[in-house]
mmCIF file of C-alpha atoms and ligand atoms in Angstrom:
data_model
loop_
_atom_site.group_PDB
_atom_site.id
_atom_site.type_symbol
_atom_site.label_atom_id
_atom_site.label_comp_id
_atom_site.label_asym_id
_atom_site.label_seq_id
_atom_site.Cartn_x
_atom_site.Cartn_y
_atom_site.Cartn_z
ATOM 1 C CA MET A 1 -15.571 -13.891 5.042
ATOM 2 C CA ARG A 2 -13.930 -12.651 2.227
ATOM 3 C CA PRO A 3 -11.196 -10.180 3.229
ATOM 4 C CA LEU A 4 -10.797 -6.522 2.464
ATOM 5 C CA ALA A 5 -7.143 -5.617 2.051
ATOM 6 C CA LEU A 6 -5.859 -2.206 1.665
ATOM 7 C CA LEU A 7 -2.529 -0.961 0.064
ATOM 8 C CA GLY A 8 -1.537 2.558 1.297
ATOM 9 C CA GLY A 9 0.893 4.854 -0.091
ATOM 10 C CA THR A 10 2.143 8.030 -1.808
ATOM 11 C CA PHE A 11 1.989 6.594 -5.253
ATOM 12 C CA ASP A 12 4.100 9.577 -6.386
ATOM 13 C CA PRO A 13 3.694 8.066 -8.998
ATOM 14 C CA ILE A 14 1.677 4.848 -9.110
ATOM 15 C CA HIS A 15 4.149 2.136 -10.930
ATOM 16 C CA ASN A 16 3.722 -1.157 -12.100
ATOM 17 C CA ALA A 17 5.103 -2.936 -9.073
ATOM 18 C CA HIS A 18 2.447 -1.245 -6.995
ATOM 19 C CA LEU A 19 -0.219 -2.688 -9.414
ATOM 20 C CA ARG A 20 1.318 -6.059 -9.753
ATOM 21 C CA VAL A 21 1.871 -6.837 -5.941
ATOM 22 C CA ALA A 22 -1.505 -5.615 -5.111
ATOM 23 C CA TRP A 23 -3.013 -7.713 -7.737
ATOM 24 C CA GLU A 24 -0.843 -10.840 -6.262
ATOM 25 C CA ALA A 25 -2.169 -10.375 -2.914
ATOM 26 C CA ALA A 26 -5.869 -9.984 -4.105
ATOM 27 C CA GLU A 27 -5.201 -13.401 -5.710
ATOM 28 C CA CYS A 28 -3.154 -14.751 -2.594
ATOM 29 C CA LEU A 29 -5.680 -13.843 -0.164
ATOM 30 C CA ASP A 30 -8.797 -13.749 -2.334
ATOM 31 C CA ALA A 31 -9.584 -10.573 -1.323
ATOM 32 C CA GLU A 32 -10.856 -7.120 -2.450
ATOM 33 C CA VAL A 33 -7.679 -4.695 -2.466
ATOM 34 C CA ARG A 34 -8.159 -1.254 -2.265
ATOM 35 C CA LEU A 35 -5.415 1.305 -3.109
ATOM 36 C CA VAL A 36 -5.464 4.275 -0.571
ATOM 37 C CA PRO A 37 -3.396 7.242 -1.735
ATOM 38 C CA ALA A 38 -2.182 9.263 1.076
ATOM 39 C CA GLN A 39 -2.761 13.192 1.592
ATOM 40 C CA VAL A 40 -0.130 14.346 3.824
ATOM 41 C CA PRO A 41 2.467 11.441 4.243
ATOM 42 C CA PRO A 42 3.377 11.668 7.636
ATOM 43 C CA HIS A 43 6.554 9.694 7.290
ATOM 44 C CA ARG A 44 8.084 11.128 4.515
ATOM 45 C CA ASP A 45 8.847 14.291 2.118
ATOM 46 C CA PRO A 46 5.539 15.893 0.630
ATOM 47 C CA PRO A 47 4.909 14.396 -2.930
ATOM 48 C CA VAL A 48 5.817 16.109 -6.027
ATOM 49 C CA ALA A 49 2.449 15.516 -7.702
ATOM 50 C CA SER A 50 -0.914 17.162 -6.173
ATOM 51 C CA ALA A 51 -3.229 14.750 -4.568
ATOM 52 C CA SER A 52 -5.625 15.063 -7.429
ATOM 53 C CA GLN A 53 -2.937 14.278 -9.737
ATOM 54 C CA ARG A 54 -1.634 11.400 -8.044
ATOM 55 C CA VAL A 55 -5.262 9.914 -7.523
ATOM 56 C CA ALA A 56 -6.335 10.542 -11.256
ATOM 57 C CA ALA A 57 -3.165 8.483 -12.281
ATOM 58 C CA VAL A 58 -4.274 5.671 -9.958
ATOM 59 C CA ARG A 59 -7.855 5.815 -11.335
ATOM 60 C CA ALA A 60 -6.515 5.546 -14.813
ATOM 61 C CA ALA A 61 -4.388 2.734 -13.964
ATOM 62 C CA LEU A 62 -7.022 0.714 -12.457
ATOM 63 C CA ALA A 63 -9.359 0.965 -15.378
ATOM 64 C CA GLY A 64 -10.436 -2.312 -17.031
ATOM 65 C CA GLN A 65 -10.185 -4.626 -13.985
ATOM 66 C CA HIS A 66 -12.384 -5.186 -10.916
ATOM 67 C CA ARG A 67 -10.055 -6.843 -8.404
ATOM 68 C CA LEU A 68 -8.305 -3.571 -7.236
ATOM 69 C CA THR A 69 -10.129 -0.529 -6.499
ATOM 70 C CA LEU A 70 -9.335 3.078 -5.386
ATOM 71 C CA ASP A 71 -10.238 4.494 -1.956
ATOM 72 C CA THR A 72 -9.790 8.184 -1.485
ATOM 73 C CA ARG A 73 -10.800 8.433 1.895
ATOM 74 C CA GLU A 74 -7.414 9.757 3.057
ATOM 75 C CA LEU A 75 -7.881 12.562 0.802
ATOM 76 C CA GLU A 76 -11.036 13.685 1.917
ATOM 77 C CA ARG A 77 -9.987 13.735 5.446
ATOM 78 C CA ALA A 78 -8.252 16.923 6.936
ATOM 79 C CA GLY A 79 -4.617 16.707 8.397
ATOM 80 C CA PRO A 80 -2.301 13.612 8.265
ATOM 81 C CA SER A 81 -3.086 10.309 6.725
ATOM 82 C CA TRP A 82 -2.641 8.224 9.738
ATOM 83 C CA THR A 83 -3.032 4.497 8.805
ATOM 84 C CA ILE A 84 -4.543 3.943 12.374
ATOM 85 C CA ASP A 85 -7.492 6.357 11.530
ATOM 86 C CA THR A 86 -8.289 4.581 8.000
ATOM 87 C CA LEU A 87 -8.276 1.159 9.864
ATOM 88 C CA ILE A 88 -10.596 2.607 12.479
ATOM 89 C CA GLU A 89 -12.926 3.910 10.139
ATOM 90 C CA LEU A 90 -12.741 0.734 7.825
ATOM 91 C CA ARG A 91 -13.523 -1.296 10.750
ATOM 92 C CA ALA A 92 -16.678 0.431 11.493
ATOM 93 C CA GLU A 93 -17.745 0.122 8.053
ATOM 94 C CA VAL A 94 -17.355 -3.590 7.484
ATOM 95 C CA GLY A 95 -18.319 -4.646 11.118
ATOM 96 C CA PRO A 96 -16.282 -6.714 13.752
ATOM 97 C CA GLN A 97 -15.959 -9.853 11.732
ATOM 98 C CA ARG A 98 -14.740 -9.234 8.474
ATOM 99 C CA PRO A 99 -10.744 -9.815 8.125
ATOM 100 C CA LEU A 100 -8.888 -6.691 7.347
ATOM 101 C CA VAL A 101 -5.454 -6.788 6.000
ATOM 102 C CA LEU A 102 -3.325 -3.934 5.610
ATOM 103 C CA LEU A 103 -0.752 -4.433 2.836
ATOM 104 C CA VAL A 104 2.620 -3.264 3.264
ATOM 105 C CA GLY A 105 5.866 -3.681 1.451
ATOM 106 C CA ALA A 106 8.809 -5.173 3.424
ATOM 107 C CA ASP A 107 10.524 -1.781 3.524
ATOM 108 C CA ALA A 108 7.529 -0.150 5.008
ATOM 109 C CA PHE A 109 6.914 -3.198 7.302
ATOM 110 C CA ALA A 110 10.426 -2.802 8.783
ATOM 111 C CA GLY A 111 9.464 0.926 9.701
ATOM 112 C CA LEU A 112 6.414 0.198 11.375
ATOM 113 C CA PRO A 113 7.667 1.357 14.808
ATOM 114 C CA GLY A 114 7.918 4.829 13.410
ATOM 115 C CA TRP A 115 4.152 4.814 12.499
ATOM 116 C CA HIS A 116 1.642 6.535 14.721
ATOM 117 C CA ARG A 117 0.175 4.514 17.259
ATOM 118 C CA TRP A 118 1.658 1.551 15.444
ATOM 119 C CA SER A 119 1.048 -1.233 18.217
ATOM 120 C CA GLU A 120 -2.789 -0.722 17.978
ATOM 121 C CA LEU A 121 -2.909 -1.426 14.080
ATOM 122 C CA PHE A 122 -2.937 -5.115 15.036
ATOM 123 C CA ALA A 123 -6.345 -4.578 16.890
ATOM 124 C CA HIS A 124 -7.999 -3.634 13.751
ATOM 125 C CA ALA A 125 -6.267 -5.461 10.692
ATOM 126 C CA HIS A 126 -3.902 -8.363 9.919
ATOM 127 C CA ILE A 127 -0.756 -7.120 8.312
ATOM 128 C CA GLY A 128 0.383 -8.778 4.818
ATOM 129 C CA VAL A 129 3.927 -8.153 4.300
ATOM 130 C CA LEU A 130 4.892 -8.024 0.568
ATOM 131 C CA THR A 131 8.518 -9.266 -0.224
ATOM 132 C CA ARG A 132 10.545 -6.357 -1.955
ATOM 133 C CA PRO A 133 13.606 -6.801 -3.603
ATOM 134 C CA GLY A 134 16.535 -5.248 -1.264
ATOM 135 C CA HIS A 135 14.361 -5.157 1.485
ATOM 136 C CA GLY A 136 14.604 -8.422 3.384
ATOM 137 C CA GLY A 137 16.881 -7.559 6.284
ATOM 138 C CA VAL A 138 16.577 -8.078 10.179
ATOM 139 C CA LEU A 139 13.634 -6.209 11.605
ATOM 140 C CA PRO A 140 14.108 -4.055 14.489
ATOM 141 C CA THR A 141 13.762 -5.600 17.976
ATOM 142 C CA GLU A 142 10.484 -4.049 19.065
ATOM 143 C CA LEU A 143 8.938 -4.936 15.958
ATOM 144 C CA ARG A 144 10.255 -8.744 16.203
ATOM 145 C CA THR A 145 9.053 -8.806 19.692
ATOM 146 C CA ARG A 146 5.735 -7.596 18.813
ATOM 147 C CA ILE A 147 4.722 -9.970 16.100
ATOM 148 C CA ALA A 148 6.286 -13.117 17.499
ATOM 149 C CA SER A 149 3.158 -14.510 18.502
ATOM 150 C CA ARG A 150 1.191 -13.231 15.392
ATOM 151 C CA ARG A 151 2.911 -14.826 12.673
ATOM 152 C CA ALA A 152 1.039 -16.794 10.240
ATOM 153 C CA SER A 153 2.035 -18.611 7.028
ATOM 154 C CA ASP A 154 -1.166 -19.911 5.396
ATOM 155 C CA PRO A 155 -3.182 -17.094 3.834
ATOM 156 C CA ALA A 156 -6.454 -19.223 4.739
ATOM 157 C CA SER A 157 -5.668 -18.485 8.488
ATOM 158 C CA LEU A 158 -6.354 -14.896 7.873
ATOM 159 C CA ARG A 159 -9.965 -15.848 7.586
ATOM 160 C CA GLU A 160 -10.229 -17.274 10.851
ATOM 161 C CA THR A 161 -10.015 -14.161 12.771
ATOM 162 C CA PRO A 162 -10.691 -10.382 11.609
ATOM 163 C CA CYS A 163 -7.261 -9.124 12.827
ATOM 164 C CA GLY A 164 -3.914 -9.441 14.645
ATOM 165 C CA ARG A 165 -1.786 -11.902 12.492
ATOM 166 C CA VAL A 166 0.948 -10.814 10.372
ATOM 167 C CA LEU A 167 1.484 -12.960 6.929
ATOM 168 C CA PRO A 168 4.497 -12.756 4.735
ATOM 169 C CA ILE A 169 3.287 -12.489 0.954
ATOM 170 C CA MET A 170 5.732 -13.663 -1.649
ATOM 171 C CA VAL A 171 5.235 -11.649 -4.633
ATOM 172 C CA THR A 172 7.080 -11.364 -7.938
ATOM 173 C CA PRO A 173 10.288 -9.368 -7.176
ATOM 174 C CA LEU A 174 10.109 -6.157 -9.106
ATOM 175 C CA ASP A 175 12.845 -3.676 -8.510
ATOM 176 C CA ILE A 176 10.700 -0.550 -9.369
ATOM 177 C CA SER A 177 10.231 2.411 -6.944
ATOM 178 C CA ALA A 178 8.373 5.691 -7.488
ATOM 179 C CA THR A 179 11.658 7.378 -6.554
ATOM 180 C CA ARG A 180 13.420 5.611 -9.644
ATOM 181 C CA ILE A 181 10.420 6.689 -11.699
ATOM 182 C CA ARG A 182 10.750 10.442 -10.640
ATOM 183 C CA GLU A 183 14.470 10.218 -11.281
ATOM 184 C CA LEU A 184 14.041 8.882 -14.972
ATOM 185 C CA LEU A 185 11.247 11.637 -15.571
ATOM 186 C CA ALA A 186 13.404 14.518 -14.172
ATOM 187 C CA ALA A 187 16.244 13.329 -16.236
ATOM 188 C CA GLY A 188 13.984 13.429 -19.482
ATOM 189 C CA HIS A 189 13.590 9.844 -19.562
ATOM 190 C CA GLU A 190 10.132 7.838 -20.379
ATOM 191 C CA PRO A 191 9.650 5.218 -17.863
ATOM 192 C CA ARG A 192 7.634 3.507 -20.444
ATOM 193 C CA TYR A 193 6.767 -0.419 -19.297
ATOM 194 C CA LEU A 194 7.692 0.637 -15.652
ATOM 195 C CA VAL A 195 4.478 2.514 -15.188
ATOM 196 C CA PRO A 196 0.977 2.259 -16.596
ATOM 197 C CA ASP A 197 0.546 3.761 -20.058
ATOM 198 C CA ALA A 198 -2.220 6.216 -18.792
ATOM 199 C CA LEU A 199 0.465 7.850 -16.843
ATOM 200 C CA LEU A 200 2.514 8.673 -19.862
ATOM 201 C CA ALA A 201 -0.660 10.201 -21.554
ATOM 202 C CA ASP A 202 -0.962 12.846 -18.980
ATOM 203 C CA PRO A 203 1.135 15.715 -19.823
ATOM 204 C CA ALA A 204 0.264 17.693 -16.578
ATOM 205 C CA LEU A 205 1.511 14.888 -14.782
ATOM 206 C CA LEU A 206 4.628 14.456 -16.456
ATOM 207 C CA ALA A 207 5.386 18.123 -16.439
ATOM 208 C CA ALA A 208 5.118 18.101 -12.571
ATOM 209 C CA TYR A 209 7.832 15.454 -12.174
ATOM 210 C CA ARG A 210 9.915 17.157 -14.880
ATOM 211 C CA GLY A 211 9.851 20.277 -12.850
ATOM 212 C CA GLY A 212 7.848 22.398 -15.149
HETATM 213 P P1 ATP B 301 9.074 6.034 -3.128
HETATM 214 O O1 ATP B 301 10.222 5.450 -4.130
HETATM 215 O O2 ATP B 301 8.695 7.420 -3.569
HETATM 216 O O3 ATP B 301 9.407 5.713 -1.664
HETATM 217 P P2 ATP B 301 7.494 3.477 -3.477
HETATM 218 O O4 ATP B 301 7.739 3.142 -4.770
HETATM 219 O O5 ATP B 301 7.969 2.785 -2.171
HETATM 220 O O6 ATP B 301 7.837 5.099 -3.460
HETATM 221 P P3 ATP B 301 4.959 4.016 -2.147
HETATM 222 O O7 ATP B 301 3.807 4.741 -2.673
HETATM 223 O O8 ATP B 301 5.639 4.675 -0.907
HETATM 224 O O9 ATP B 301 5.846 3.613 -3.281
HETATM 225 O O10 ATP B 301 4.373 2.754 -1.644
HETATM 226 C C1 ATP B 301 3.175 2.177 -1.281
HETATM 227 C C2 ATP B 301 3.391 0.757 -0.769
HETATM 228 O O11 ATP B 301 3.855 -0.169 -1.979
HETATM 229 C C3 ATP B 301 4.206 0.476 0.269
HETATM 230 O O12 ATP B 301 4.055 -0.375 1.255
HETATM 231 C C4 ATP B 301 5.408 -0.035 -0.444
HETATM 232 O O13 ATP B 301 6.379 -0.759 0.453
HETATM 233 C C5 ATP B 301 4.788 -1.030 -1.490
HETATM 234 N N1 ATP B 301 5.777 -1.089 -2.457
HETATM 235 C C6 ATP B 301 6.235 -0.136 -3.553
HETATM 236 N N2 ATP B 301 6.893 -0.940 -4.508
HETATM 237 C C7 ATP B 301 6.960 -2.038 -4.299
HETATM 238 C C8 ATP B 301 7.783 -3.181 -5.001
HETATM 239 N N3 ATP B 301 8.438 -2.694 -5.933
HETATM 240 N N4 ATP B 301 7.668 -4.280 -4.380
HETATM 241 C C9 ATP B 301 6.663 -4.451 -3.261
HETATM 242 N N5 ATP B 301 6.002 -3.549 -2.457
HETATM 243 C C10 ATP B 301 6.263 -2.365 -2.954
#
């Protein structure tokens, strides 16, 4: 069955690496990939842009293609955006058989043991780990132990079972981060070609990052 994959994140703001790695994961897995903006990110500082500004930028960035879609469920839910809750909801929607794949960048994957009920994630989804420049180091011991028997190397193997495997996905290395985009905007620069053009066409969003 065709997997359903999701890439959660703050998207503060969405940038071209988010789009490109999501696209490559969609091709690699032959999956539908949903971008899932977080409402109250449990693991980090509050976003600079509002939820509605971030989601508007994601929606605009996704215009004109059909492989990547936007899923706003975390913005519609009260309280923190726990990934485990999102996976449980999605599992109930897609049924017990369809493979679900949680996509995370290598940086986010290394921090998985800090996530709410992290060890339960494998009971609901596979994890696809997207390579990211500067984030290929040693994993925490508890994570290494937990995934030892779950490692997969063939994307097709994620179709054999609905959840529980961990697959590295080698994507084009793009050293772009939302932190850097925010820094560029705050310094009065224009991050053209690092972010979707639609973002640069939103004066209110740009003003949020420029501190006005
Ligand atoms: P920030 O700089 O604010 O921490 P970010 O650029 O990491 O933001 P997020 O919205 O936190 O963006 O990322 C959402 C997901 O996309 C995470 O799993 C993250 O690891 C992944 N991701 C972001 N940028 C890249 C990239 N350049 N290459 C691979 N994965 C990425």
